[in-house]
XYZ file of C-alpha atoms in Angstrom:
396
model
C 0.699 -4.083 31.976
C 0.209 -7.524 30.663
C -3.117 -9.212 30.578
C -1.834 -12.122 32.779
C -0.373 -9.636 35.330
C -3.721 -8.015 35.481
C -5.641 -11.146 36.300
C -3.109 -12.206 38.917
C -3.796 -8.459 40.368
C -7.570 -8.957 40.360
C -7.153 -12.607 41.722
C -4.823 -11.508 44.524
C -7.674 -8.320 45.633
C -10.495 -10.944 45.479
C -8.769 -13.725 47.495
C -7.576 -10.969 49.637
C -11.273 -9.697 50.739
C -12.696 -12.806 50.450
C -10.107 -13.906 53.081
C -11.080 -11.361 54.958
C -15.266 -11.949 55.135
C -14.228 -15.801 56.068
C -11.411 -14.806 58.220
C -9.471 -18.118 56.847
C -6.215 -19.049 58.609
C -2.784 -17.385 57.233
C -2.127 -21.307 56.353
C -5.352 -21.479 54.631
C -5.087 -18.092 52.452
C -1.374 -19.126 51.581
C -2.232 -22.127 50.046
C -5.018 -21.276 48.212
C -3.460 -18.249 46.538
C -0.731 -20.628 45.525
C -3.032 -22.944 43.766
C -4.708 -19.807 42.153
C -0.943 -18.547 40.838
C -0.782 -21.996 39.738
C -3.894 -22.276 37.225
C -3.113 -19.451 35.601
C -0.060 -20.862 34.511
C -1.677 -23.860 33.076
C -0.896 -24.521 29.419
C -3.947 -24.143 26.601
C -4.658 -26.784 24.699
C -3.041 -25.200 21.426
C 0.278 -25.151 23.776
C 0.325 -28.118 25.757
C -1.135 -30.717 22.798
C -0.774 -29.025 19.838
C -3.475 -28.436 16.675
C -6.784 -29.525 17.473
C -6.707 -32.715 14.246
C -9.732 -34.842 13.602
C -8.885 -38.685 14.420
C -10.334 -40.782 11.777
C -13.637 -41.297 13.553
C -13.939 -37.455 14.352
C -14.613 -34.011 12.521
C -16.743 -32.792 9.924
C -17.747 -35.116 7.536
C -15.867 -34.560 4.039
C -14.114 -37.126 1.899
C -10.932 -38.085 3.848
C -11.066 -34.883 5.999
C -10.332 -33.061 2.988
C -10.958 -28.963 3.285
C -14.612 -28.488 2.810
C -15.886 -25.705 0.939
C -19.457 -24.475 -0.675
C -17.687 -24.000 -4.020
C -20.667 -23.236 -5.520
C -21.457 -20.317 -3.716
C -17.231 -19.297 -3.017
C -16.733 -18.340 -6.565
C -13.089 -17.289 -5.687
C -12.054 -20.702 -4.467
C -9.859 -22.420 -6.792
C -8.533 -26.104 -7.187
C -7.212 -28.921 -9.482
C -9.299 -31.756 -8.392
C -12.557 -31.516 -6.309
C -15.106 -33.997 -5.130
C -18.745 -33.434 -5.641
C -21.354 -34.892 -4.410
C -24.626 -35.525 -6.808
C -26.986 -37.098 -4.458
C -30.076 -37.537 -7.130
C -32.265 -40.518 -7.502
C -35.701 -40.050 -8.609
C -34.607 -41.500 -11.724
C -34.250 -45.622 -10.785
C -35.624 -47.810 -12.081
C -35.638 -50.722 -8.513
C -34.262 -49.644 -5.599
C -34.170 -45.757 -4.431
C -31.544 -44.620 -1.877
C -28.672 -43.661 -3.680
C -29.517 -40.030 -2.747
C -27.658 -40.751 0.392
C -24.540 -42.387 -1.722
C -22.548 -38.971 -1.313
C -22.351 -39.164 2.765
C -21.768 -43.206 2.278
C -18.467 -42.529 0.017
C -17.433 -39.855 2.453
C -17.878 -42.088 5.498
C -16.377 -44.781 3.922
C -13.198 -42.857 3.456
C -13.150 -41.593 7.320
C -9.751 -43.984 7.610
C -8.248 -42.284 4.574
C -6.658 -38.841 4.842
C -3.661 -36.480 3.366
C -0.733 -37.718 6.229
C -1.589 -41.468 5.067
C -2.272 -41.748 1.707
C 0.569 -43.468 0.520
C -0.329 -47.072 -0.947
C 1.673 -49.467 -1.827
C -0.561 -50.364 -5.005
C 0.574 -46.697 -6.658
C 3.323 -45.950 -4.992
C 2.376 -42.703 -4.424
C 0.477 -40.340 -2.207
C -2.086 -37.971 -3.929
C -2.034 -35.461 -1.520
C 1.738 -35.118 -1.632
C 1.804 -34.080 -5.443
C 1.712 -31.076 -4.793
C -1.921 -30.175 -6.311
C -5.074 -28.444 -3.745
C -7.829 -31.348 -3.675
C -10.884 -29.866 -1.832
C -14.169 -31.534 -0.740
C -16.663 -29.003 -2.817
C -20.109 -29.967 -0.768
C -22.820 -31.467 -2.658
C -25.211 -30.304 -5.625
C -28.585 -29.046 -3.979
C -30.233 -30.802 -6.340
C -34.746 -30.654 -6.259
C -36.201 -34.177 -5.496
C -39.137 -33.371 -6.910
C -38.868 -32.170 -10.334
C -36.123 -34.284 -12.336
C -36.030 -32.018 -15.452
C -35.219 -28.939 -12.718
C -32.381 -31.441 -10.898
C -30.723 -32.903 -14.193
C -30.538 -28.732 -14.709
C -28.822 -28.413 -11.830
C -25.979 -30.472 -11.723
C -25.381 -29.173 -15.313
C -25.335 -26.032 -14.015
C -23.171 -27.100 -11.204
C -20.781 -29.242 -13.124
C -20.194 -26.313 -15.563
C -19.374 -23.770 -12.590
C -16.936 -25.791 -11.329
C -15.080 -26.760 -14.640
C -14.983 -23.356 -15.533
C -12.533 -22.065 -12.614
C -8.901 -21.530 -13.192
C -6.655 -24.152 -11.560
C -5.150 -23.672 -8.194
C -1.780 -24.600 -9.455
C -1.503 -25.105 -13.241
C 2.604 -25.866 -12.946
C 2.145 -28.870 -10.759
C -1.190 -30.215 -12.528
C -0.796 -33.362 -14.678
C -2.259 -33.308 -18.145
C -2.460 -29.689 -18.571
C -1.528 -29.305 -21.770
C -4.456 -31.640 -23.073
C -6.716 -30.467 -20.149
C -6.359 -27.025 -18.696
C -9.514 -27.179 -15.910
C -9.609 -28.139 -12.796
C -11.168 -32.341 -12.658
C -14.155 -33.340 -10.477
C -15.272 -36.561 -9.105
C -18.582 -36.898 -8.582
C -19.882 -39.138 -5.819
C -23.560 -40.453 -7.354
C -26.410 -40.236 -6.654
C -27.614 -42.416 -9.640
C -26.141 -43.261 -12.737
C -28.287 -40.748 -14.510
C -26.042 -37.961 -13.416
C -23.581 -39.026 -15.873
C -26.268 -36.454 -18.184
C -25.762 -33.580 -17.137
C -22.087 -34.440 -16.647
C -21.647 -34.932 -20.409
C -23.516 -32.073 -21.335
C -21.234 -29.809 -19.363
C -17.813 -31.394 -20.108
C -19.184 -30.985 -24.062
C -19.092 -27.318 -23.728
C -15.625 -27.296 -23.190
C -13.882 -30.739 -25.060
C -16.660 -31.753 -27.274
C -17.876 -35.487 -28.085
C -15.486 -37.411 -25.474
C -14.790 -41.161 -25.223
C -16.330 -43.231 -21.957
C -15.323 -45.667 -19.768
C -18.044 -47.352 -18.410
C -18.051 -49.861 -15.769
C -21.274 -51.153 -15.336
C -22.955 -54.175 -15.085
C -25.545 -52.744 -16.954
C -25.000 -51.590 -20.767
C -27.539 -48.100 -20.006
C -27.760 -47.761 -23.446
C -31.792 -48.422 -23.865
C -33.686 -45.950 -25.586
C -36.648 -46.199 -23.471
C -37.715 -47.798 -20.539
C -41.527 -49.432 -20.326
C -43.949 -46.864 -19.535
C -42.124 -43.989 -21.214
C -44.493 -40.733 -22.776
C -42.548 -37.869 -22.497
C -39.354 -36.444 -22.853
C -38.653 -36.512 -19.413
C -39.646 -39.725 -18.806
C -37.536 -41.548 -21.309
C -34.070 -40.303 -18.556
C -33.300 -42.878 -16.727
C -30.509 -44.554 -15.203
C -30.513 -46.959 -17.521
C -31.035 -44.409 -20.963
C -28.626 -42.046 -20.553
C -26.111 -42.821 -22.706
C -28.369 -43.349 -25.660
C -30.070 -39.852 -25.180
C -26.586 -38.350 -24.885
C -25.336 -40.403 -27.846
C -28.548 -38.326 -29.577
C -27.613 -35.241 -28.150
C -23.600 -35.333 -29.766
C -22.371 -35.626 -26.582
C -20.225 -39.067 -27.227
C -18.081 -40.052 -29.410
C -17.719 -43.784 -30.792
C -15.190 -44.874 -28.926
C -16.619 -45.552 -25.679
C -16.236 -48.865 -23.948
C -18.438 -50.845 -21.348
C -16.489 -53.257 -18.917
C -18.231 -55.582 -16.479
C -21.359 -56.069 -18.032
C -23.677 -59.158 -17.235
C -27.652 -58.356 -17.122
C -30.215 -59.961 -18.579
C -31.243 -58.667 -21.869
C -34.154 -58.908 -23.849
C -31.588 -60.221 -26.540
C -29.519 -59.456 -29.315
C -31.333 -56.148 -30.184
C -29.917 -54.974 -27.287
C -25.986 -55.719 -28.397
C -27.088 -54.212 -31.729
C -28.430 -50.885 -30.161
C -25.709 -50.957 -27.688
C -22.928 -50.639 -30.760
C -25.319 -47.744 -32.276
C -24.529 -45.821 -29.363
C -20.843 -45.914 -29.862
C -20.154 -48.625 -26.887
C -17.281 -51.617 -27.664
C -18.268 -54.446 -24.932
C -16.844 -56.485 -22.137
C -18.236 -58.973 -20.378
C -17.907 -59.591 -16.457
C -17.329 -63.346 -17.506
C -14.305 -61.719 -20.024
C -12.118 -61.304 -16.794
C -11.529 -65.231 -16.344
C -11.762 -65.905 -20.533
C -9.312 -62.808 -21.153
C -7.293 -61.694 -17.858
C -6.756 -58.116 -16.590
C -3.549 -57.596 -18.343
C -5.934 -58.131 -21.977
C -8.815 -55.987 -20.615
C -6.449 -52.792 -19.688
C -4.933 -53.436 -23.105
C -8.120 -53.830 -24.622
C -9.702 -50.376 -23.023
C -6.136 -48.352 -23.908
C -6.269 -49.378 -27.591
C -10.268 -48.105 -28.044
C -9.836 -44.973 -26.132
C -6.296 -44.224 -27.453
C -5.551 -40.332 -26.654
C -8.949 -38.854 -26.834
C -10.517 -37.289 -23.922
C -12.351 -39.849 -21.516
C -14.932 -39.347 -19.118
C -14.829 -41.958 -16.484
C -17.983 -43.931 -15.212
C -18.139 -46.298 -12.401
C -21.480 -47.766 -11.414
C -20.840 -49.729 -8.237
C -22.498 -52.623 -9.149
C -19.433 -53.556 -11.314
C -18.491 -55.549 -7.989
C -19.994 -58.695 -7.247
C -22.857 -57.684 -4.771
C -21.256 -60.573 -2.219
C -18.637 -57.782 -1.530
C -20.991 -54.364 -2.406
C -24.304 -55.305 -1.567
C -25.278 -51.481 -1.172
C -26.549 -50.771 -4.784
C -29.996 -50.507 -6.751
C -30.196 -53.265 -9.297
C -27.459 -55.671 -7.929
C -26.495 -58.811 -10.280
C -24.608 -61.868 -9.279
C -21.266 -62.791 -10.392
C -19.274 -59.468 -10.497
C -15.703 -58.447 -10.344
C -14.127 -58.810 -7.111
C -13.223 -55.216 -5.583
C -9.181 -56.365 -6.208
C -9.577 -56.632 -10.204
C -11.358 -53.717 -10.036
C -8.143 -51.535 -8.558
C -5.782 -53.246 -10.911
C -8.015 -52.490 -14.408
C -8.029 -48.890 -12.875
C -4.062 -48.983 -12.333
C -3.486 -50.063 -15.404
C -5.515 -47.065 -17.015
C -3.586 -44.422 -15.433
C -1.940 -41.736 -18.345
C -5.119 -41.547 -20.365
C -6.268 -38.446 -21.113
C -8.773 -38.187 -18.241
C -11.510 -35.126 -17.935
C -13.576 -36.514 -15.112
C -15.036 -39.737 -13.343
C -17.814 -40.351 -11.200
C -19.054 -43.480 -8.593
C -22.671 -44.212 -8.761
C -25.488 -45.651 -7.505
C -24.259 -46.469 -3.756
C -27.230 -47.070 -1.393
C -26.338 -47.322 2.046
C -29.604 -48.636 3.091
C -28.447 -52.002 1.755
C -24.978 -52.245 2.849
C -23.791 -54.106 5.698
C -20.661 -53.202 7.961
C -20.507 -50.090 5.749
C -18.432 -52.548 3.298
C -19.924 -50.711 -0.018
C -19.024 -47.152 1.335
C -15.641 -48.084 2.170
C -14.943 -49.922 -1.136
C -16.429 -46.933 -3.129
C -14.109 -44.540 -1.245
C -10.757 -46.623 -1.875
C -11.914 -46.236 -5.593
C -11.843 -42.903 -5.893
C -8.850 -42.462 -4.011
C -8.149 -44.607 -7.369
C -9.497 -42.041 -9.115
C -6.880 -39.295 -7.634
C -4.035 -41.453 -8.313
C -5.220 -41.837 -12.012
C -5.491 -37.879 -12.449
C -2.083 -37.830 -11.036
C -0.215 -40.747 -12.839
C 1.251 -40.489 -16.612
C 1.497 -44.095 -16.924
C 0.459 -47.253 -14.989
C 2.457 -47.848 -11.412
C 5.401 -50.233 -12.477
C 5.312 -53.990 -10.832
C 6.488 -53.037 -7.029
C 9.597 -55.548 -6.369
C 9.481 -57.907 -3.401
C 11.822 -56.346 -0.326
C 13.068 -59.848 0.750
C 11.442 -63.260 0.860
C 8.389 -62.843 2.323
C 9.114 -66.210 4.633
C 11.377 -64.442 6.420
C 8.837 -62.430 7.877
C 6.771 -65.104 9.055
């Protein structure tokens, strides 16, 4: 006997003797056993509307309702790219906040998901190549002990890199680059560190990208005395460039702080950085910069590093240690384009602090970067020019 056939047996007994303690009409007990026949054939919701999706305002928060998954703690899941959230900053030097970049990013990207992610930019989807992108949770990294956090993420990092790829045939770059690739959502910029230190176990000294307008190549910072102390966000590069963990072939781009002068550009090339300037972008032009970038990083493997306060803070106010007269968020995405087929290990987006944004216009920003980010993972070479479809007056 079916399970439906049951319950209409059981309805039909209890309708039946409560008919008979209320001594209803025969009209009466007709029509209400009809309406009971009818509700149980009512559709469920899995068979009337179908999967129970997230619209872009609902579901669990992960970046672009990606599949979320403690991959620290699921050592059997595997994957080719995952996001990771790194939400430390206890080591700033102005503004705290960026702890809370992580959830920023992934709200930001709410709008952005695997059944749209075709742009026209790339034109390509990400999450049609054919590779498993997952949303790996976030670090939980101490706020109270820096020396125990910057440990963490290391540790963390290093987990992650060391699983086997989800699907090795389909994953770009292999050859060069067989682990899986994470992008880390910052967090401050100090958790490039740890980073470093765990990519050097497995590809050695590594060339850098570094978008910044900061150079964060200081040895020090005022009021240093221990070893601890002297990690910042704004030291880490020199203290990896002491630890072996660069090579001298990294590159800043955007840069325009306030220095306390040329001893700064001297100490900046003893680190192993070639500069540009935010003010390059009018003197030079994007096409220059991207060629500019290629020819110092050539084929090595390059860590990518994008501090958020590369944009102008007119259109990303949400950042630490904001200076005027950035990049605009649209010469950002085409230098990125243009840098797709390097020989990428990783990236990262720092130093997002929602407590300054407004309109959520920093989160959003930072989460069409990395899906920037996926595309360059995924590319071999730069998108080509997209041709017009038609004259665009016809449209009009």
């Amino acid at each position: 006997m079916s399970h439906s056939t049951s319950l209409l047996i059981l309805g039909v007994l209890l309708f039946s003797v409560t008919s008979i303690a209320h001594d209803h009409s025969p009209e009466q007990n007709a029509f209400k056993l009809e309406k009971f026949q009818e509700s149980l054939k009512e559709s469920t919701w899995l068979e009337k509307y179908g999967p129970q999706i997230d619209q872009s305002f609902s579901g669990p928060l992960s970046f672009s309702h990606l599949p979320y998954t403690r991959c620290l703690e699921n050592e059997e899941t595997k994957f080719d790219i995952a996001i990771l959230g790194m939400p430390f900053d206890t080591a700033v030097t102005y503004r705290p906040g960026a702890r809370f970049g992580p959830y920023a990013i992934r709200s930001g990207s709410r709008r952005q998901r695997e059944a749209r992610g075709y742009t026209l930019s790339w034109a390509k989807d990400p999450f049609a190549e054919g590779v498993k992108i997952i949303d790996c949770g976030d670090v939980p990294v101490n706020p109270f002990d820096n020396a125990l956090a910057i440990d963490q993420m290391e540790v963390a990092y290093s987990t992650l890199l060391r699983r086997a790829l989800a699907t090795p045939e389909r994953a770009k770059g292999t050859m060069l680059n067989p682990h899986p690739r994470i992008i880390s959502l910052g967090g401050d910029h100090t958790i490039v560190l740890p980073i470093l230190r765990a990519l050097n176990k497995v590809h050695g000294p590594i060339s850098v990208i570094h978008f910044d307008a900061h150079l964060d190549t200081w040895r020090s910072y005022p009021g240093a005395v221990t070893n601890q102390s002297r990690v910042t966000h704004g030291t880490f590069f020199a203290v990896a460039q002491e630890e072996g963990l660069i090579s001298n072939t990294s590159i800043h781009a955007g840069i325009r702080c306030k220095l306390e002068g040329e001893e700064d550009l001297e100490n900046d090339e003893s680190v192993g950085f070639q500069l540009i300037s935010g003010d390059d972008i009018d003197d030079l032009g994007i096409p220059e910069i991207i060629r500019l970038i290629r020819k110092r990083i050539g084929d090595s493997p390059v860590y990518l590093s994008l501090d958020i306060d590369v944009i102008d803070p007119g259109l990303a106010p949400a950042t630490g240690t904001p200076e005027a007269g950035g990049w605009t968020t649209r010469e950002l995405k085409r230098i990125l384009r243009g840098l797709a087929g390097l020989n990428l290990v990783g990236a990262d987006i720092v130093e997002v602090a929602p407590a300054y944004d407004n309109a959520e216009i920093t989160g959003i920003a930072a989460a069409d970067l990395v899906h920037d980010f996926l595309m360059m993972f995924l590319s071999d070479h730069p998108p080509t020019k997209r041709k017009a479809r038609g004259d665009p007056r016809d449209e009009l």
